[in-house]
mmCIF file of C-alpha atoms in Angstrom:
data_model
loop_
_atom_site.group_PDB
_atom_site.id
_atom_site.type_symbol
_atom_site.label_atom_id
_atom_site.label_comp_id
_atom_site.label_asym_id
_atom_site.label_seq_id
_atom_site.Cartn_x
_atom_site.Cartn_y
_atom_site.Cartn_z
ATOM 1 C CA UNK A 1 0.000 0.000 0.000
ATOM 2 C CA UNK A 2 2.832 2.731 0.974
ATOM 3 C CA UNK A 3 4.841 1.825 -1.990
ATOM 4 C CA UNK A 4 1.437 2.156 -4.429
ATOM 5 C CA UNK A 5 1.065 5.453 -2.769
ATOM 6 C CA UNK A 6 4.504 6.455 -2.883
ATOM 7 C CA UNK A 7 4.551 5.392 -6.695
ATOM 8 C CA UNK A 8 1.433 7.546 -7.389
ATOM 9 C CA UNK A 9 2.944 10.517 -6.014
ATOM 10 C CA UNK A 10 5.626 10.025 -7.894
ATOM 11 C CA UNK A 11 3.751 10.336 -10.913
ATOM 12 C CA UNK A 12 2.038 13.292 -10.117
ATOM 13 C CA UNK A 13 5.368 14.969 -9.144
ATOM 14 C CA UNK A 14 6.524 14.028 -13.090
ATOM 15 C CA UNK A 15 3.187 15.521 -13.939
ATOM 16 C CA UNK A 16 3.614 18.746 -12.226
ATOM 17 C CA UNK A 17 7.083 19.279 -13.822
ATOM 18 C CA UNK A 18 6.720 17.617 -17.493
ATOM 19 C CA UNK A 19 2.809 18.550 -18.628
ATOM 20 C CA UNK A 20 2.739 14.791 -19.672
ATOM 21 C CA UNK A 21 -0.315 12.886 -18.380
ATOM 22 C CA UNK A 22 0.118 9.852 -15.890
ATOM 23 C CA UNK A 23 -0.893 7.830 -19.342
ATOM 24 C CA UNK A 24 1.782 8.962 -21.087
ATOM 25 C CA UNK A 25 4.272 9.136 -18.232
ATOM 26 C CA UNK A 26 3.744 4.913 -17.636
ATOM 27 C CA UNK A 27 4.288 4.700 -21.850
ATOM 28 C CA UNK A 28 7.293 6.700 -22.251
ATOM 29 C CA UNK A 29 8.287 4.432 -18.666
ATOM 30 C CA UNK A 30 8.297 1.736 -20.406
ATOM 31 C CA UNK A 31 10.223 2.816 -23.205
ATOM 32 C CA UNK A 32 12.535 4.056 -21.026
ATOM 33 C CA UNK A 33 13.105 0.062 -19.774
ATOM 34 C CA UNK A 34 13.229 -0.935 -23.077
ATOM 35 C CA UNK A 35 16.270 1.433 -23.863
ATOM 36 C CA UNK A 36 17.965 0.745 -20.833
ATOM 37 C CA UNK A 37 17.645 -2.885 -20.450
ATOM 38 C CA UNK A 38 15.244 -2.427 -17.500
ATOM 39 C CA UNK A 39 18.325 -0.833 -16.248
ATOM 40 C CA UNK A 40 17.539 2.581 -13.911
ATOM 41 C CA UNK A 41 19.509 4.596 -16.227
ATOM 42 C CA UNK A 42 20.260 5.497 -19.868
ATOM 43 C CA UNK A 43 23.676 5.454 -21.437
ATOM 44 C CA UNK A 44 24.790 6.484 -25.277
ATOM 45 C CA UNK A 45 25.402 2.862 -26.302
ATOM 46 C CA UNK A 46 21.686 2.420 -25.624
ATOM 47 C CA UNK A 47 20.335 3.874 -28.186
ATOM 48 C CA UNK A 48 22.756 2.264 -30.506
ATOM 49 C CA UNK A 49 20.172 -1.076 -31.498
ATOM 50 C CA UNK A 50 17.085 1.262 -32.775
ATOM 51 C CA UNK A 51 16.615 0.934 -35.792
ATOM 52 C CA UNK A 52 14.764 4.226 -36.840
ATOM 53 C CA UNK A 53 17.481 6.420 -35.551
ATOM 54 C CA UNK A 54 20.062 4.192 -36.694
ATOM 55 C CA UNK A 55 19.212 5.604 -40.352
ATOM 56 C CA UNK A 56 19.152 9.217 -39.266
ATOM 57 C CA UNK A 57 21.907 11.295 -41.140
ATOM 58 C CA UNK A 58 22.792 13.466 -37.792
ATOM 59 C CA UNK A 59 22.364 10.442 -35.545
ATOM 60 C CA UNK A 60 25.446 11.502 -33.116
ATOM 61 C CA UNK A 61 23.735 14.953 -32.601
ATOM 62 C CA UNK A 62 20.233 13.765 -31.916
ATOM 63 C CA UNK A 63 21.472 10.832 -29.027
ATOM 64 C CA UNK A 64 24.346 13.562 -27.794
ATOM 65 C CA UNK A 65 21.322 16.295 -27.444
ATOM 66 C CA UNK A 66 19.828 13.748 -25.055
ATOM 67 C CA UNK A 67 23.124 13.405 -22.437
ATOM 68 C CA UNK A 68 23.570 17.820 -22.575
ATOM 69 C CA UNK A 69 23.315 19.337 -19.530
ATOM 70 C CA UNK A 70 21.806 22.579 -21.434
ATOM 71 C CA UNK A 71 19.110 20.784 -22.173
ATOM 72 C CA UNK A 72 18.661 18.469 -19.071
ATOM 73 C CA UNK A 73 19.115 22.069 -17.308
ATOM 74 C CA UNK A 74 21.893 20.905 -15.011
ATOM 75 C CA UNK A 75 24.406 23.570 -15.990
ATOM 76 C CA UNK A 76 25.763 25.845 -19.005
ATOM 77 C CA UNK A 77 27.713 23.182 -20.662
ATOM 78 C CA UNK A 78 29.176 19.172 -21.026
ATOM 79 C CA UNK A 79 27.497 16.221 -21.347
ATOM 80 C CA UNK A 80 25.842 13.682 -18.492
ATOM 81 C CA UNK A 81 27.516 9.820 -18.397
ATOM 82 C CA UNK A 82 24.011 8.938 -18.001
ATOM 83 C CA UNK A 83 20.209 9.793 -17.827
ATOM 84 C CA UNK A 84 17.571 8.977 -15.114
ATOM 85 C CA UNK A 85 14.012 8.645 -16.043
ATOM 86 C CA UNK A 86 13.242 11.987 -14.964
ATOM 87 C CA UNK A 87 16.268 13.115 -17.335
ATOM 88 C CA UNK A 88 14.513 11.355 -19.829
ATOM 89 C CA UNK A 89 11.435 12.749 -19.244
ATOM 90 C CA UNK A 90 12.955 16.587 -19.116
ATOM 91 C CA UNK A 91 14.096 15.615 -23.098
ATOM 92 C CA UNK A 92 10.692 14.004 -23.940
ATOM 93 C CA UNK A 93 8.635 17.404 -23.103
ATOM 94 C CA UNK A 94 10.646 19.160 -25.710
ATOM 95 C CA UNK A 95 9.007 17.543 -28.347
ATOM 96 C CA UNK A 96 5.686 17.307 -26.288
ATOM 97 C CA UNK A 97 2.836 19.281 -28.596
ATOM 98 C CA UNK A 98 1.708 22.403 -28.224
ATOM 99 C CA UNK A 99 -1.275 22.321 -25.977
ATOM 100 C CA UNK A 100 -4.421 23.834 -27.835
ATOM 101 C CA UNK A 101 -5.507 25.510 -24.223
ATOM 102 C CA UNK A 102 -2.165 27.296 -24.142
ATOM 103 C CA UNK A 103 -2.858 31.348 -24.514
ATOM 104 C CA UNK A 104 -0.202 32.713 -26.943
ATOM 105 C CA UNK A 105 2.638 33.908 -24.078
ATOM 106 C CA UNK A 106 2.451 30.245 -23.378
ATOM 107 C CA UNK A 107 2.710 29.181 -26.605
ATOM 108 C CA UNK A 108 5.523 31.454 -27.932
ATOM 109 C CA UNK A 109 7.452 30.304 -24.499
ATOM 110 C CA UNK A 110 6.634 26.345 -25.229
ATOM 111 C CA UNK A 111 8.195 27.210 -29.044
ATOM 112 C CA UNK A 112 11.282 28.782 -27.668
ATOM 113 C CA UNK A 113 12.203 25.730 -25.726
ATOM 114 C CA UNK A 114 11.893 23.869 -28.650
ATOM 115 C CA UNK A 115 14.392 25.405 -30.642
ATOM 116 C CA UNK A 116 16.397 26.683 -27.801
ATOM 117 C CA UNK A 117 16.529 22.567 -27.972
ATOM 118 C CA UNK A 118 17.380 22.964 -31.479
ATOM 119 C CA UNK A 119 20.079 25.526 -31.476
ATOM 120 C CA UNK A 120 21.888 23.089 -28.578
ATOM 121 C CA UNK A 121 22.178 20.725 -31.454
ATOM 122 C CA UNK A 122 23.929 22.627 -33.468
ATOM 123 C CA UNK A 123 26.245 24.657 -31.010
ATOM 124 C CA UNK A 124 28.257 21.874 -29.996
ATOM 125 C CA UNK A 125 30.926 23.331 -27.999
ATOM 126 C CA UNK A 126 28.316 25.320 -26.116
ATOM 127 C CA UNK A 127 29.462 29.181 -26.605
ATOM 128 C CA UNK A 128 26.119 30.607 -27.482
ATOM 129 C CA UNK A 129 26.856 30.626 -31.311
ATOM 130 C CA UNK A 130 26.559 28.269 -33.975
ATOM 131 C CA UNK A 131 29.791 28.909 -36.117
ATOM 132 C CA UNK A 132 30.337 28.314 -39.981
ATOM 133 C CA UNK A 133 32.364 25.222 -39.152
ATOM 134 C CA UNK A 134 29.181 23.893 -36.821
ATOM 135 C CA UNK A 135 27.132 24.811 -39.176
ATOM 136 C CA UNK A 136 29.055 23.091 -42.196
ATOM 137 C CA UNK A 137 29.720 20.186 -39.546
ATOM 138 C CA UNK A 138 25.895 19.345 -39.736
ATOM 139 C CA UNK A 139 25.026 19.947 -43.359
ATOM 140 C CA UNK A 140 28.096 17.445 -44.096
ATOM 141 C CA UNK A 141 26.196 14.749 -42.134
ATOM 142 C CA UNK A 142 22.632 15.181 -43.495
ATOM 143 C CA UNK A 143 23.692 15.150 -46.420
ATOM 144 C CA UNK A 144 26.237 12.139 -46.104
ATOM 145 C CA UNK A 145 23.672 9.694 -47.527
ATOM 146 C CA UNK A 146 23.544 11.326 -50.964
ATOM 147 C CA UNK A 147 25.924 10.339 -53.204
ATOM 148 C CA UNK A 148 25.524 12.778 -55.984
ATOM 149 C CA UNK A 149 26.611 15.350 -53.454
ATOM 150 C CA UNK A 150 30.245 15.773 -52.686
ATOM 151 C CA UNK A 151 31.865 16.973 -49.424
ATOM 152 C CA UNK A 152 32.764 20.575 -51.314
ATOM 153 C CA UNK A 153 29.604 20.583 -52.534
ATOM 154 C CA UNK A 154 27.761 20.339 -49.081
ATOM 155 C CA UNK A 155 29.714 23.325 -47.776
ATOM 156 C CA UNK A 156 29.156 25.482 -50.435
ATOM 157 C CA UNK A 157 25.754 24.760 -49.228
ATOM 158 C CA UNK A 158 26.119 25.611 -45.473
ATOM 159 C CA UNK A 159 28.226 28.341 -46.548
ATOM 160 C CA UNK A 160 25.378 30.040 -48.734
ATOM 161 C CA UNK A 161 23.094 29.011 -45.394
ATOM 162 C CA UNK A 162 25.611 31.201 -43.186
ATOM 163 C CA UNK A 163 25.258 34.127 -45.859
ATOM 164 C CA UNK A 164 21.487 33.923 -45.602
ATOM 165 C CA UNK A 165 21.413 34.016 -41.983
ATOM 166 C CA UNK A 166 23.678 36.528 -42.218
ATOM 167 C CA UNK A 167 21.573 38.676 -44.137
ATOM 168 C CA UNK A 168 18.380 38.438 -41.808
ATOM 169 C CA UNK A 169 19.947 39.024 -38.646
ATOM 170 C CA UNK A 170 22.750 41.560 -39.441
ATOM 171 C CA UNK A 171 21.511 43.180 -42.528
ATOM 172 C CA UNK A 172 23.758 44.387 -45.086
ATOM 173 C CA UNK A 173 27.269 43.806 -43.849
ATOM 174 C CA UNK A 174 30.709 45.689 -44.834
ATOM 175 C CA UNK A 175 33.140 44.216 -47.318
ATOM 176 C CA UNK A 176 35.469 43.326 -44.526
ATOM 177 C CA UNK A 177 32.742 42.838 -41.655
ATOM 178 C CA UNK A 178 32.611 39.187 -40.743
ATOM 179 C CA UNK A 179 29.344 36.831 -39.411
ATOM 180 C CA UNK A 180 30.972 35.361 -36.202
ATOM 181 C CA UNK A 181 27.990 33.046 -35.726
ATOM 182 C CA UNK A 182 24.027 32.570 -35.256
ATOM 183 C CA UNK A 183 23.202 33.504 -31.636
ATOM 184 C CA UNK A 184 19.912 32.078 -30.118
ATOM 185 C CA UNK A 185 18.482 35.564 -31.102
ATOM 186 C CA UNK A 186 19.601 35.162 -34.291
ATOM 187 C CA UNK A 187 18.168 31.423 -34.625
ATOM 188 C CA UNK A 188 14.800 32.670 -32.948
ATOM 189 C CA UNK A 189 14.238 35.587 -35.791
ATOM 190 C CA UNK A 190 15.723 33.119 -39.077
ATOM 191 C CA UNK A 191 12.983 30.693 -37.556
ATOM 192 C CA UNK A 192 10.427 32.828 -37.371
ATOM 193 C CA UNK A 193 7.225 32.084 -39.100
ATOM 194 C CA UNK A 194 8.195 28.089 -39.582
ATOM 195 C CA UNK A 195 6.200 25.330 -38.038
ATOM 196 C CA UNK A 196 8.724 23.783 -35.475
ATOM 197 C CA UNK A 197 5.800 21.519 -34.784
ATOM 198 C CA UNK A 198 6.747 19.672 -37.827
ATOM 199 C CA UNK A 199 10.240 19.373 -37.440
ATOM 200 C CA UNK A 200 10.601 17.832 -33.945
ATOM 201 C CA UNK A 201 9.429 14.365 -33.777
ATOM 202 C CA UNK A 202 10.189 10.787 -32.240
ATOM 203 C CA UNK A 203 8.900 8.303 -34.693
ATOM 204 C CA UNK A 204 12.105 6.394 -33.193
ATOM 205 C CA UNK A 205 10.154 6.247 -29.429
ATOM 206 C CA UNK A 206 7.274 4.637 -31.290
ATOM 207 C CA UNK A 207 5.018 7.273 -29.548
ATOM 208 C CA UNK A 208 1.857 8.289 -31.791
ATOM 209 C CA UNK A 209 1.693 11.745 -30.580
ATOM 210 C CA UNK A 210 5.497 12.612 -30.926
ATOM 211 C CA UNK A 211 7.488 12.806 -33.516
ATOM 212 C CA UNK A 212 13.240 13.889 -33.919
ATOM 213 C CA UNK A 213 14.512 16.920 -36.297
ATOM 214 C CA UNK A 214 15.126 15.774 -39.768
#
């Protein structure tokens, strides 16, 4: 009886601080044991057997988003050994949908998470700017499937990308004047207007209702 209580509270403690339901707190639990080996935490190697995210181009970012601290909020920078459920749940509500009964603060907060999520990806040394090389870094590997598209050819591409961004968040730049990097400001206003609701998803959780950034 005590430990059915003491599990129940549990739940509704993961509840207050997620916005899952108890429903989809006991699926995404038993996901959880199904990546870990009914083990009580995750590690990297874990996600190493599924087969959806096995075929994902940026694979290494999308399982080394899940281990940063920025987004497990337990500090500024470097990445966790391993993940608790909890952890795992603090990932999971990044790519939990936009609630319908949100007003639009709430909304336009819920969004910001997401690709403050986002932007983690592609900053990987965690200085608060996504650089040409980091940028380059992840066009390289989405597009390392394609074979009609060369290494070169894939950084002309991010390079163009950079120049774009460029564009929208500094304006017109001086001949000599050089873009040091997208800052989260930058990445909120070159996102502006796109549906991140489409481009954050899980298929590889098997979760209906979820879906990660391709």
């Amino acid at each position: 009886m005590g430990a059915a209580h003491s599990a129940s509270e549990e739940v509704r403690e993961l509840v207050g601080k997620t916005g899952f339901s108890s429903d989809q707190i006991e699926q995404l639990h038993r996901r959880f044991k199904q990546l870990s080996g009914d083990q009580p935490t995750i590690r990297k190697e874990n996600f190493n057997n599924v087969p959806d995210l096995e075929l994902n181009p940026i694979r290494s970012k999308i399982v080394r988003a899940f281990f940063d601290n920025r987004n497990l909020r337990k500090g500024p920078s470097g990445l966790a050994d391993e993940i608790s459920f909890e952890d795992f749940l603090t990932i999971m509500a990044y790519f939990r949908p936009i609630d319908i009964a949100m007003d639009e603060e709430q909304v336009q907060l819920c969004r910001k998470e997401k690709l403050r999520f986002l932007f983690h990806m592609y900053d990987s040394d965690s200085d608060g700017r996504i650089t040409l090389e980091e940028y380059r870094n992840v066009v390289e590997e989405l597009l390392s499937g394609n074979p009609h598209i060369e290494k070169e050819s894939a950084r002309s591409i991010a390079d163009g990308a950079m120049m774009e961004a460029a564009s929208v968040c500094v304006g017109q730049m001086e001949p000599d004047q050089v873009y040091e990097g997208i800052t989260f400001d930058d990445f909120l206003k070159i996102w502006q207007g796109i549906d991140i609701e489409t481009k954050m998803h899980v298929r590889f959780l098997n979760m209906e209702t979820m879906a990660l950034c391709h």
